mmCIF file of C-alpha atoms in Angstrom:
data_model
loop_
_atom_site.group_PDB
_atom_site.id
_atom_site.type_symbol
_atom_site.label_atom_id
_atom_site.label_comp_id
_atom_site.label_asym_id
_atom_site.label_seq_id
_atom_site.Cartn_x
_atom_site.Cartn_y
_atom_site.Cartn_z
ATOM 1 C CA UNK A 9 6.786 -2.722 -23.380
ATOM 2 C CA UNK A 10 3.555 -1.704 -22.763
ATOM 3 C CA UNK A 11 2.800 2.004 -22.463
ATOM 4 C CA UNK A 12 1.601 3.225 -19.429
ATOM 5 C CA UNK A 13 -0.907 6.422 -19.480
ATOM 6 C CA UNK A 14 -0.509 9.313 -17.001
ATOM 7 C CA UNK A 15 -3.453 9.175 -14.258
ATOM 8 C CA UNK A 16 -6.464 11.495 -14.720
ATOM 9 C CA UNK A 17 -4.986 13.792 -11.751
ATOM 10 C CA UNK A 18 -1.493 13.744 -10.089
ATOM 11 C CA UNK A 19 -0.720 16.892 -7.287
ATOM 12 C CA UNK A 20 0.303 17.216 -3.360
ATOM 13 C CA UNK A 21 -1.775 17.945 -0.730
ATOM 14 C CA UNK A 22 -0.960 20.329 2.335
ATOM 15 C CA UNK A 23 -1.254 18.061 5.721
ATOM 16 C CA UNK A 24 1.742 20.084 7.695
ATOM 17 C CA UNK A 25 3.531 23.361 7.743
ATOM 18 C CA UNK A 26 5.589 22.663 5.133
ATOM 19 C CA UNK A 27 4.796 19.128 4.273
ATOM 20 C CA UNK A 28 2.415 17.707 1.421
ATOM 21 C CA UNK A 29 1.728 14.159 0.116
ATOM 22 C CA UNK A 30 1.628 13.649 -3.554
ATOM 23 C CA UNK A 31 -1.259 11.638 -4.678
ATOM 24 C CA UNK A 32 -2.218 10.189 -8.501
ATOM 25 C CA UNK A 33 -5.712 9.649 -9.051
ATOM 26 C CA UNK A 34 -7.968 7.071 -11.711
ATOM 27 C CA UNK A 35 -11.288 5.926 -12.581
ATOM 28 C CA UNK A 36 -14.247 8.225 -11.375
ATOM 29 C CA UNK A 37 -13.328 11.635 -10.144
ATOM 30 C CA UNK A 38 -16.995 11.254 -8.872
ATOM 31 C CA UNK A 39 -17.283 7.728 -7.608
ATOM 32 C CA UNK A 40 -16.331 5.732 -4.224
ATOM 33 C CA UNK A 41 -13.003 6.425 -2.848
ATOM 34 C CA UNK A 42 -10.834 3.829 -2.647
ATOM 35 C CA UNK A 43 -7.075 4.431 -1.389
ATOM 36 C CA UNK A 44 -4.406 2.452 -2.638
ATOM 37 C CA UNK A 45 -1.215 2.382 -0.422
ATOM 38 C CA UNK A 46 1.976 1.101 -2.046
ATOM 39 C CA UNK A 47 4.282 -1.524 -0.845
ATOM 40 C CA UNK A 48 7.649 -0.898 0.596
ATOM 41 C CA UNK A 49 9.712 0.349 -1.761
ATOM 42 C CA UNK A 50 7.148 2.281 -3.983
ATOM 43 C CA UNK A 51 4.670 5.293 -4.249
ATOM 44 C CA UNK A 52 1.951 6.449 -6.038
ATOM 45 C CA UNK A 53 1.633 5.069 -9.166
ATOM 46 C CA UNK A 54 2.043 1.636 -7.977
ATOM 47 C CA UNK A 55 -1.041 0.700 -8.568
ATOM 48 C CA UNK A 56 -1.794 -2.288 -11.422
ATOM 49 C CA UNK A 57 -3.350 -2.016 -14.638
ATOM 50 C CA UNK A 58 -6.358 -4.285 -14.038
ATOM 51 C CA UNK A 59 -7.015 -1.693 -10.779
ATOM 52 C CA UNK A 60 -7.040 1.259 -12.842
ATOM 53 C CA UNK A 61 -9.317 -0.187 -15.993
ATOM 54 C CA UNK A 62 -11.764 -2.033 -13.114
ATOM 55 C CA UNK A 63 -11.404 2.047 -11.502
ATOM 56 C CA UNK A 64 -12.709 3.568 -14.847
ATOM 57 C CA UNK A 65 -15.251 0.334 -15.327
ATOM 58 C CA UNK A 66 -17.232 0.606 -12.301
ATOM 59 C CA UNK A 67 -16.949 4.550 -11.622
ATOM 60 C CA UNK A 68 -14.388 4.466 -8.516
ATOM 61 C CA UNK A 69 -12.347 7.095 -7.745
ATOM 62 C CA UNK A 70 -8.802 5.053 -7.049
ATOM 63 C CA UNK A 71 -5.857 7.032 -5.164
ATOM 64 C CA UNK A 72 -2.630 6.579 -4.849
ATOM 65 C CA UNK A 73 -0.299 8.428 -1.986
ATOM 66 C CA UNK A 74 2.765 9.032 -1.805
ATOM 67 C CA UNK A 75 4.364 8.151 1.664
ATOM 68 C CA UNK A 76 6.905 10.970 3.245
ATOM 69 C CA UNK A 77 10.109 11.120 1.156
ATOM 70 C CA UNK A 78 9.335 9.435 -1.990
ATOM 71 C CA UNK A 79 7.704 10.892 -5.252
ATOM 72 C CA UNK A 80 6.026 14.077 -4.451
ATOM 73 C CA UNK A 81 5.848 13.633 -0.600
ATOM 74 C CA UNK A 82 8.305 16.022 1.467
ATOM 75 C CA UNK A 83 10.292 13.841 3.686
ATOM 76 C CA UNK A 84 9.332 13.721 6.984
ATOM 77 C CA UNK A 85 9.324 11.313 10.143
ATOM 78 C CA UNK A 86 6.440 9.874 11.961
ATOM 79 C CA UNK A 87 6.925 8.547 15.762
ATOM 80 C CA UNK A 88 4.796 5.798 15.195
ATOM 81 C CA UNK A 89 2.706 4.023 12.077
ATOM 82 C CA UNK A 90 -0.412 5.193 13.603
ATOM 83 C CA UNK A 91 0.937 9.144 12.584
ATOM 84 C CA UNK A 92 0.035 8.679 9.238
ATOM 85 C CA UNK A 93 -3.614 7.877 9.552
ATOM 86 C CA UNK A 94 -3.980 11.753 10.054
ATOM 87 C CA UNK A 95 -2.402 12.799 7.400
ATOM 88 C CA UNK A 96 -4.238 10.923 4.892
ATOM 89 C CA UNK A 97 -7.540 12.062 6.828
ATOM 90 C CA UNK A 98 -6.193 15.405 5.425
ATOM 91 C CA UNK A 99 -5.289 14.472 2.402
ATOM 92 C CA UNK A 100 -9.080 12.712 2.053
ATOM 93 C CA UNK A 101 -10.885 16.257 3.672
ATOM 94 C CA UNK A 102 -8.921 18.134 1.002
ATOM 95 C CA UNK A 103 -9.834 16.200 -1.616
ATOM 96 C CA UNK A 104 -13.597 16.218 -0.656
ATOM 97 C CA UNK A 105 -13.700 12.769 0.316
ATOM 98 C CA UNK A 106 -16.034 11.678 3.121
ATOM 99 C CA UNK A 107 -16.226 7.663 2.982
ATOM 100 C CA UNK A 108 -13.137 5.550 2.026
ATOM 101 C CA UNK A 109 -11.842 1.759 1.592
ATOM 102 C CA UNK A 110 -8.382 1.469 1.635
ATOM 103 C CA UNK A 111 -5.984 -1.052 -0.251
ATOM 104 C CA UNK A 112 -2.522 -1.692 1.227
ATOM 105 C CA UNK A 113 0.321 -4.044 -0.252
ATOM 106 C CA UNK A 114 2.941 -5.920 2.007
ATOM 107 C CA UNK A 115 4.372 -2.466 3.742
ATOM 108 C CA UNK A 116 1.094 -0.115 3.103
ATOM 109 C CA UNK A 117 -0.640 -2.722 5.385
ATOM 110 C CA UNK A 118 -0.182 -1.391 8.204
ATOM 111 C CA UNK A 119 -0.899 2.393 7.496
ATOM 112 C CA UNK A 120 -4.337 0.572 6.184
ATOM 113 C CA UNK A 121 -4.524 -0.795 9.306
ATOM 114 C CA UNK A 122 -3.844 2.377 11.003
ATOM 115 C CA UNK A 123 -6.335 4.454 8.729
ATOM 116 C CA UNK A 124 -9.288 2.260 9.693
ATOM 117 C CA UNK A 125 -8.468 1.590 13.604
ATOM 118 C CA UNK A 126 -8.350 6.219 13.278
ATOM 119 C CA UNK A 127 -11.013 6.705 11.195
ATOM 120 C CA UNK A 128 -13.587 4.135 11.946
ATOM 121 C CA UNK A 129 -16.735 6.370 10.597
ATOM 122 C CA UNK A 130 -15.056 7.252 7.843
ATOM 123 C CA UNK A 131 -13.330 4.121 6.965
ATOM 124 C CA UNK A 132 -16.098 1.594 5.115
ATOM 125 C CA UNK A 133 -13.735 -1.696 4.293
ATOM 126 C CA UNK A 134 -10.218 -2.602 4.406
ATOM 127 C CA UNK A 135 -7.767 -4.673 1.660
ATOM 128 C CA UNK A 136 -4.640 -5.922 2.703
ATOM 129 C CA UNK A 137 -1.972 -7.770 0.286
ATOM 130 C CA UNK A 138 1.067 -9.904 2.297
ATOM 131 C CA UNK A 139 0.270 -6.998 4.952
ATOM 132 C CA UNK A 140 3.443 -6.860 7.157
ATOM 133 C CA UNK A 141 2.855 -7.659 10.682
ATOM 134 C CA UNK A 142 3.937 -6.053 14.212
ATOM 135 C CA UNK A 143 7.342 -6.895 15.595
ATOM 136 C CA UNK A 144 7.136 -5.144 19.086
ATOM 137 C CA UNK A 145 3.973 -5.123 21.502
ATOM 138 C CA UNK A 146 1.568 -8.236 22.395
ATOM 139 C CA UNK A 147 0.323 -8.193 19.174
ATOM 140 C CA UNK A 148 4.151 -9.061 17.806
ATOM 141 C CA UNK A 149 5.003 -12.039 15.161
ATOM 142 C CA UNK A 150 9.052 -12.499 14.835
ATOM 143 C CA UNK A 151 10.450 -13.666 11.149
ATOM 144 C CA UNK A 152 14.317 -13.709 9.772
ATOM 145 C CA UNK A 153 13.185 -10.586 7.362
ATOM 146 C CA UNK A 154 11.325 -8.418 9.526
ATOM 147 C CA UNK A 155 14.442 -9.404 12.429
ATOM 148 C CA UNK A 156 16.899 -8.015 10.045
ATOM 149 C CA UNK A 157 14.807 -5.029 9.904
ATOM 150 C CA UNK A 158 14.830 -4.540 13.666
ATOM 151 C CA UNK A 159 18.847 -4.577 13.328
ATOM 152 C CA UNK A 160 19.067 -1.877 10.746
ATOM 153 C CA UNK A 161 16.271 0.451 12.113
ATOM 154 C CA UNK A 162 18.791 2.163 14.478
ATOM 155 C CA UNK A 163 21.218 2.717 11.613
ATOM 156 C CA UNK A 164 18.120 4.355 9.301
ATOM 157 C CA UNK A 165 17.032 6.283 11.671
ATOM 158 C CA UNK A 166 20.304 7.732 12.239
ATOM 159 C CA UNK A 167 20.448 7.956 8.558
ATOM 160 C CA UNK A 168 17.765 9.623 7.334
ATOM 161 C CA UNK A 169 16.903 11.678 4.280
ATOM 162 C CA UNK A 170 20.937 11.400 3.590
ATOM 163 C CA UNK A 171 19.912 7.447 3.034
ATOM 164 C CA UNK A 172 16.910 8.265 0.715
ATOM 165 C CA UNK A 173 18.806 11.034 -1.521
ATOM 166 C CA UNK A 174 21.743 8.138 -1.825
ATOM 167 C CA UNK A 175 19.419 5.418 -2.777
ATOM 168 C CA UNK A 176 17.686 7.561 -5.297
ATOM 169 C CA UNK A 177 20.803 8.686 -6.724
ATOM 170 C CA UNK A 178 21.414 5.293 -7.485
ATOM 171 C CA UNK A 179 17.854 5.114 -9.202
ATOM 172 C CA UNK A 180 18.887 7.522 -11.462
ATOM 173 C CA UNK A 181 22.496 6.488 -12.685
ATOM 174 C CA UNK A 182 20.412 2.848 -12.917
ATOM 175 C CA UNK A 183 17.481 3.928 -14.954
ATOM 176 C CA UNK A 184 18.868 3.061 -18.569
ATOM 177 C CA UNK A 185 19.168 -0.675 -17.099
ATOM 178 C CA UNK A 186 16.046 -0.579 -14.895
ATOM 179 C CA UNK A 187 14.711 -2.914 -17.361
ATOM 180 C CA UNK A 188 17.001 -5.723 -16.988
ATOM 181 C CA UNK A 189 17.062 -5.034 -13.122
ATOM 182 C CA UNK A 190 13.590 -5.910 -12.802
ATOM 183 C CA UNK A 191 13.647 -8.956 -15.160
ATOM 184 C CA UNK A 192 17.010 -10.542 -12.683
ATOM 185 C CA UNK A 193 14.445 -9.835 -9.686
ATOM 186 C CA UNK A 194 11.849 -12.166 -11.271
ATOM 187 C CA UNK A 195 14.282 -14.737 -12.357
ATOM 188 C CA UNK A 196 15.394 -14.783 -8.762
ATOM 189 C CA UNK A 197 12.015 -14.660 -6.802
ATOM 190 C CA UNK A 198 9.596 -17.890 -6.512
ATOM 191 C CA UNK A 199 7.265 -18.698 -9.449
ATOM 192 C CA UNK A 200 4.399 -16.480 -8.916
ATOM 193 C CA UNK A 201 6.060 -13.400 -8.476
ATOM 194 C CA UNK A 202 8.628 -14.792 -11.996
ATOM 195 C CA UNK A 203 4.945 -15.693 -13.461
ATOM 196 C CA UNK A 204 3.513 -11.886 -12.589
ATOM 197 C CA UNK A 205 6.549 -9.619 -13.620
ATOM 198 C CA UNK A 206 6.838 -11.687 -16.666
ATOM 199 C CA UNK A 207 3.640 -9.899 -17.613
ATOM 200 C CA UNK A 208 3.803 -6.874 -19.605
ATOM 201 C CA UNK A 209 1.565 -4.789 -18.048
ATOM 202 C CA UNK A 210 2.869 -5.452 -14.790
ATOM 203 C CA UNK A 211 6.938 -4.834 -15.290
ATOM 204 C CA UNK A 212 5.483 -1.204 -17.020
ATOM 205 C CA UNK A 213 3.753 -0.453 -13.729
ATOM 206 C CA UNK A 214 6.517 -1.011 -11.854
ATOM 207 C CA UNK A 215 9.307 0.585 -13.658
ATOM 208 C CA UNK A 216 6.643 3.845 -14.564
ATOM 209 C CA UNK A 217 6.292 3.724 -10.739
ATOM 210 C CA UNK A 218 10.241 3.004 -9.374
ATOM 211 C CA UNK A 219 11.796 5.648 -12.133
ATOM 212 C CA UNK A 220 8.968 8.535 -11.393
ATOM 213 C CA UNK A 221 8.687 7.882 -7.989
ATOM 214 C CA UNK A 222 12.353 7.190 -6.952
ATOM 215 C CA UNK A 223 14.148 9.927 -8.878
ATOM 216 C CA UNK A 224 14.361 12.943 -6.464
ATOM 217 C CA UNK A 225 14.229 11.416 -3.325
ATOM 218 C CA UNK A 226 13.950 7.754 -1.987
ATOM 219 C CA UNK A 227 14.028 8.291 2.348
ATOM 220 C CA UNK A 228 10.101 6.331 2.519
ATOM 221 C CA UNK A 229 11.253 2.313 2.317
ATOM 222 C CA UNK A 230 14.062 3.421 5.464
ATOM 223 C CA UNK A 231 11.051 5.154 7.109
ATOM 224 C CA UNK A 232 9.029 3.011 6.058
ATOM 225 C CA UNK A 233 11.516 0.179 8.104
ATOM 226 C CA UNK A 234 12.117 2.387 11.033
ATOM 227 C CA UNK A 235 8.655 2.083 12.361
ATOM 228 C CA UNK A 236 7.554 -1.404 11.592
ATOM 229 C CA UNK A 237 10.813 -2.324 14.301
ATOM 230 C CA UNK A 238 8.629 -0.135 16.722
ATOM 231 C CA UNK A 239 5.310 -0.729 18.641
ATOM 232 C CA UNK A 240 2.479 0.701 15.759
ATOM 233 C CA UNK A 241 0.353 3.236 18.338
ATOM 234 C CA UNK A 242 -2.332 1.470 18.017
ATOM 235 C CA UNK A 243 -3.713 -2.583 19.160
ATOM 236 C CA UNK A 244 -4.484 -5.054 15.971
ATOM 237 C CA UNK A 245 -7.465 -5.882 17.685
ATOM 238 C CA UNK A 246 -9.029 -2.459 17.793
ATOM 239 C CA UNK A 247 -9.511 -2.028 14.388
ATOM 240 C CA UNK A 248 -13.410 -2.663 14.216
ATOM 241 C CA UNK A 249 -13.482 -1.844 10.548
ATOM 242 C CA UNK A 250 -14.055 -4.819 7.983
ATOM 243 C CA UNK A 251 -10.438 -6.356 6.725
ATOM 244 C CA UNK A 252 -10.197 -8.860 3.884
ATOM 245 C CA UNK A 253 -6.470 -10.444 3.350
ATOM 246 C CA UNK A 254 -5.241 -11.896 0.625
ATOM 247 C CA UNK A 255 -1.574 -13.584 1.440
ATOM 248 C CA UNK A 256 0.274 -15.954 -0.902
ATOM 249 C CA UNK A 257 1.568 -19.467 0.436
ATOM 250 C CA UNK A 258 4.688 -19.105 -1.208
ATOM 251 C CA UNK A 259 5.161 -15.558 0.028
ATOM 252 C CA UNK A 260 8.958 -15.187 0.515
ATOM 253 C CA UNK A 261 9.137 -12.292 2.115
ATOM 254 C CA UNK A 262 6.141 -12.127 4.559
ATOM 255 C CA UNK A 263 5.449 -15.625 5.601
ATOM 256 C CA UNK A 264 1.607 -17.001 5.538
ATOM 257 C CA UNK A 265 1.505 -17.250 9.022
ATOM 258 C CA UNK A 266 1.665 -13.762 9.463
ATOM 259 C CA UNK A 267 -1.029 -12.766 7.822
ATOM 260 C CA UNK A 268 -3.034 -16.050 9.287
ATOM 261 C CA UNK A 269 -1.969 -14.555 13.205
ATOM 262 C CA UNK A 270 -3.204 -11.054 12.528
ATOM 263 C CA UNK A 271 -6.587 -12.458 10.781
ATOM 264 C CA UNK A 272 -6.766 -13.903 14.483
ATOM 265 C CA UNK A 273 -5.797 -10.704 15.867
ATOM 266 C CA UNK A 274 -8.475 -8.711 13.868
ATOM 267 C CA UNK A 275 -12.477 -8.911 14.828
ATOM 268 C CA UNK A 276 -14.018 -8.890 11.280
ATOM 269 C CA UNK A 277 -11.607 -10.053 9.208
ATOM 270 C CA UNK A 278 -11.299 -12.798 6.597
ATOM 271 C CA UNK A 279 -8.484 -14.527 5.009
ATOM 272 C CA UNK A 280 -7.871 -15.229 1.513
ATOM 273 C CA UNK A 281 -5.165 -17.694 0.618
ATOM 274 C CA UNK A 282 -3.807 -16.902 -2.911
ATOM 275 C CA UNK A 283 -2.404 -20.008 -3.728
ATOM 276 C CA UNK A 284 1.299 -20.682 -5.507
ATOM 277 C CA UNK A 285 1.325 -16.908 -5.543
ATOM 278 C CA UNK A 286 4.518 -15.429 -3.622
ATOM 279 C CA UNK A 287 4.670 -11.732 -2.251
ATOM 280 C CA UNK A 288 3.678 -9.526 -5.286
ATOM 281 C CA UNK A 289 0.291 -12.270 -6.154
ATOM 282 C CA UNK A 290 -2.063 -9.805 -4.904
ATOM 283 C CA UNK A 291 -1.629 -7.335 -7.542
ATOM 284 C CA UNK A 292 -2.599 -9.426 -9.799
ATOM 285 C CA UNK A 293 -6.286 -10.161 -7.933
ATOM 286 C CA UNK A 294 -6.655 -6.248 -7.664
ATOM 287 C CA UNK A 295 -10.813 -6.862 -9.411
ATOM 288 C CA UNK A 296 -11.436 -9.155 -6.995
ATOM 289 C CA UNK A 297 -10.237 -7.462 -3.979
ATOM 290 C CA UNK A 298 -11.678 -4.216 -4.898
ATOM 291 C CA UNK A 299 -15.325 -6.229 -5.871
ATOM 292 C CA UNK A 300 -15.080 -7.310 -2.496
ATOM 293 C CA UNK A 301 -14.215 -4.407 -0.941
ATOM 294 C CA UNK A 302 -17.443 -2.748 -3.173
ATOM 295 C CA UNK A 303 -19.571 -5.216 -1.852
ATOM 296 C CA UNK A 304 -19.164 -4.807 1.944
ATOM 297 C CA UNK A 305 -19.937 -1.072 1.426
ATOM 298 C CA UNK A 306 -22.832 -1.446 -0.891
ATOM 299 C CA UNK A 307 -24.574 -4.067 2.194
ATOM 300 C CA UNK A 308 -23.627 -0.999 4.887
ATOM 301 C CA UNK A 309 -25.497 1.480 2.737
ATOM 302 C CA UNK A 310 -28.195 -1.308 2.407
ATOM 303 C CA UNK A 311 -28.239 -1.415 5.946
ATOM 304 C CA UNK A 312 -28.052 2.351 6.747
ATOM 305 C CA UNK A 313 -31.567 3.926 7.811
ATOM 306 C CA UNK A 314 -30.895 7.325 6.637
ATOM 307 C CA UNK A 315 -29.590 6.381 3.380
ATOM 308 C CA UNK A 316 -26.064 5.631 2.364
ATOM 309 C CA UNK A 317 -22.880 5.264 4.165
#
């Protein structure tokens, strides 16, 4: 097993009377900020090796959050996704952070999406990995998963934080076989996810991030569900910022299509097949997404007339 280090700077952030998000920081405490929202489940050290080392390589200051009831994050319940993108304008004032890209995997997409169609002067480039999609409003896309998820939301919602403090109760009496947990999920999902959790570095992230972020309190993935089964607050195609999506075509749990209908959805946007790779492939691309994500704000501050962006 590989070992995985602790990140430069973990801590919570005040962005409610008495609510904080926890956040883990690496790289550059004085380079480009680049948010990094986790999938659904997860929090905020699920963030990949290759990310962190490119972080420290190129002097970019790479930040994990924690969404409301996982890790560090009190729980708490938004009405809509579009709720969140103040909180992490908070979390990004507090922390002395002006400019931003943002990263989101499969269920951070659409609080990416959210952050950038909020913040759009603050907000330089978007990254979004088998993004989930809308299931109510015009801008809606319908799959068997995301269904499903429409069916439960009423009984998570009614749930709650009782939900959360079960599931990570269950974490914790599981940790001593988390291990072997993780290695049945890659023998059971397609080959590219089997291929990328069969990599060292990769199964460490994700067990450092599941058994640290899942211990006290697990509510976020049944949040996380409740709102993607209602309309987001916000219209796909109002988010001027730039988006780049990468989607695998053997995703099996957010099909291709979704991510090619809200490409068409989106005004600058560009799609990025990955392919053979299945839901997790992204992760595994993490340099080149966050190159590209570099490069679209070094050609704005090329562009700027009173210096950078």
């Amino acid at each position: 097993m590989v070992d995985i280090a602790r990140p430069q700077l973990e801590g919570t952030v005040a962005v409610g009377e008495g609510r904080r998000l926890g956040f883990a920081e690496f790289g550059s405490a004085q380079g480009r900020a680049v948010f990094w929202l986790h999938g659904t489940p997860g929090a905020r050290r699920q963030v990949p090796m290759e990310a962190r080392a490119f972080a420290e390589r190129e002097h970019v200051r790479l930040i994990g959050i924690d969404r409301p009831g996982v890790g560090s994050s009190t729980p708490h319940r938004y009405g809509a996704v579009i709720d969140f993108a103040e909180d992490l304008r908070t979390v990004a004032d507090t922390l002395g952070i002006d400019q931003m890209a943002v990263v989101g995997l499969s269920g951070g997409g659409p609080y990416t999406l959210a952050a950038a169609y909020a913040m759009p002067d603050r907000v330089v480039a978007t990254g979004i990995l088998g993004g989930v999609a809308p299931t109510k409003g015009p801008d809606a896309i319908r799959s068997g998963l995301m269904d499903l998820a429409v069916l439960a939301a009423p009984v998570l919602s009614a749930g709650g934080v009782p939900v959360g403090l079960a599931a990570s109760s269950v974490i914790r009496l599981a940790r001593p076989f988390a291990s072997p947990i993780i290695d049945l999920y890659g023998r059971l999902s397609p080959e590219g996810d089997r291929r990328l959790l069969a990599r060292p570095e990769f199964k460490a992230m994700f067990l450092d991030d599941l058994l640290n972020g899942g211990r006290k309190q697990l509510s976020a993935p049944f949040a996380d569900l409740v709102l993607f089964a209602r309309d987001w607050g916000f219209r796909v195609n109002a988010v001027k910022t730039p988006v780049r999506w990468w989607h695998g075509d053997c995703d099996h749990i957010i099909p291709l299509r979704h991510g090619q209908h809200m490409v068409s959805l989106l005004p600058d946007a560009e799609f990025h097949t990955m392919h053979g790779e299945s839901h997790l492939g992204g992760l595994g691309m993490s340099e080149e997404i966050l190159r590209s994500l570099l490069d679209i704000w070094d050609a704005k501050e090329a562009q700027a007339p009173f210096g950078p962006v």
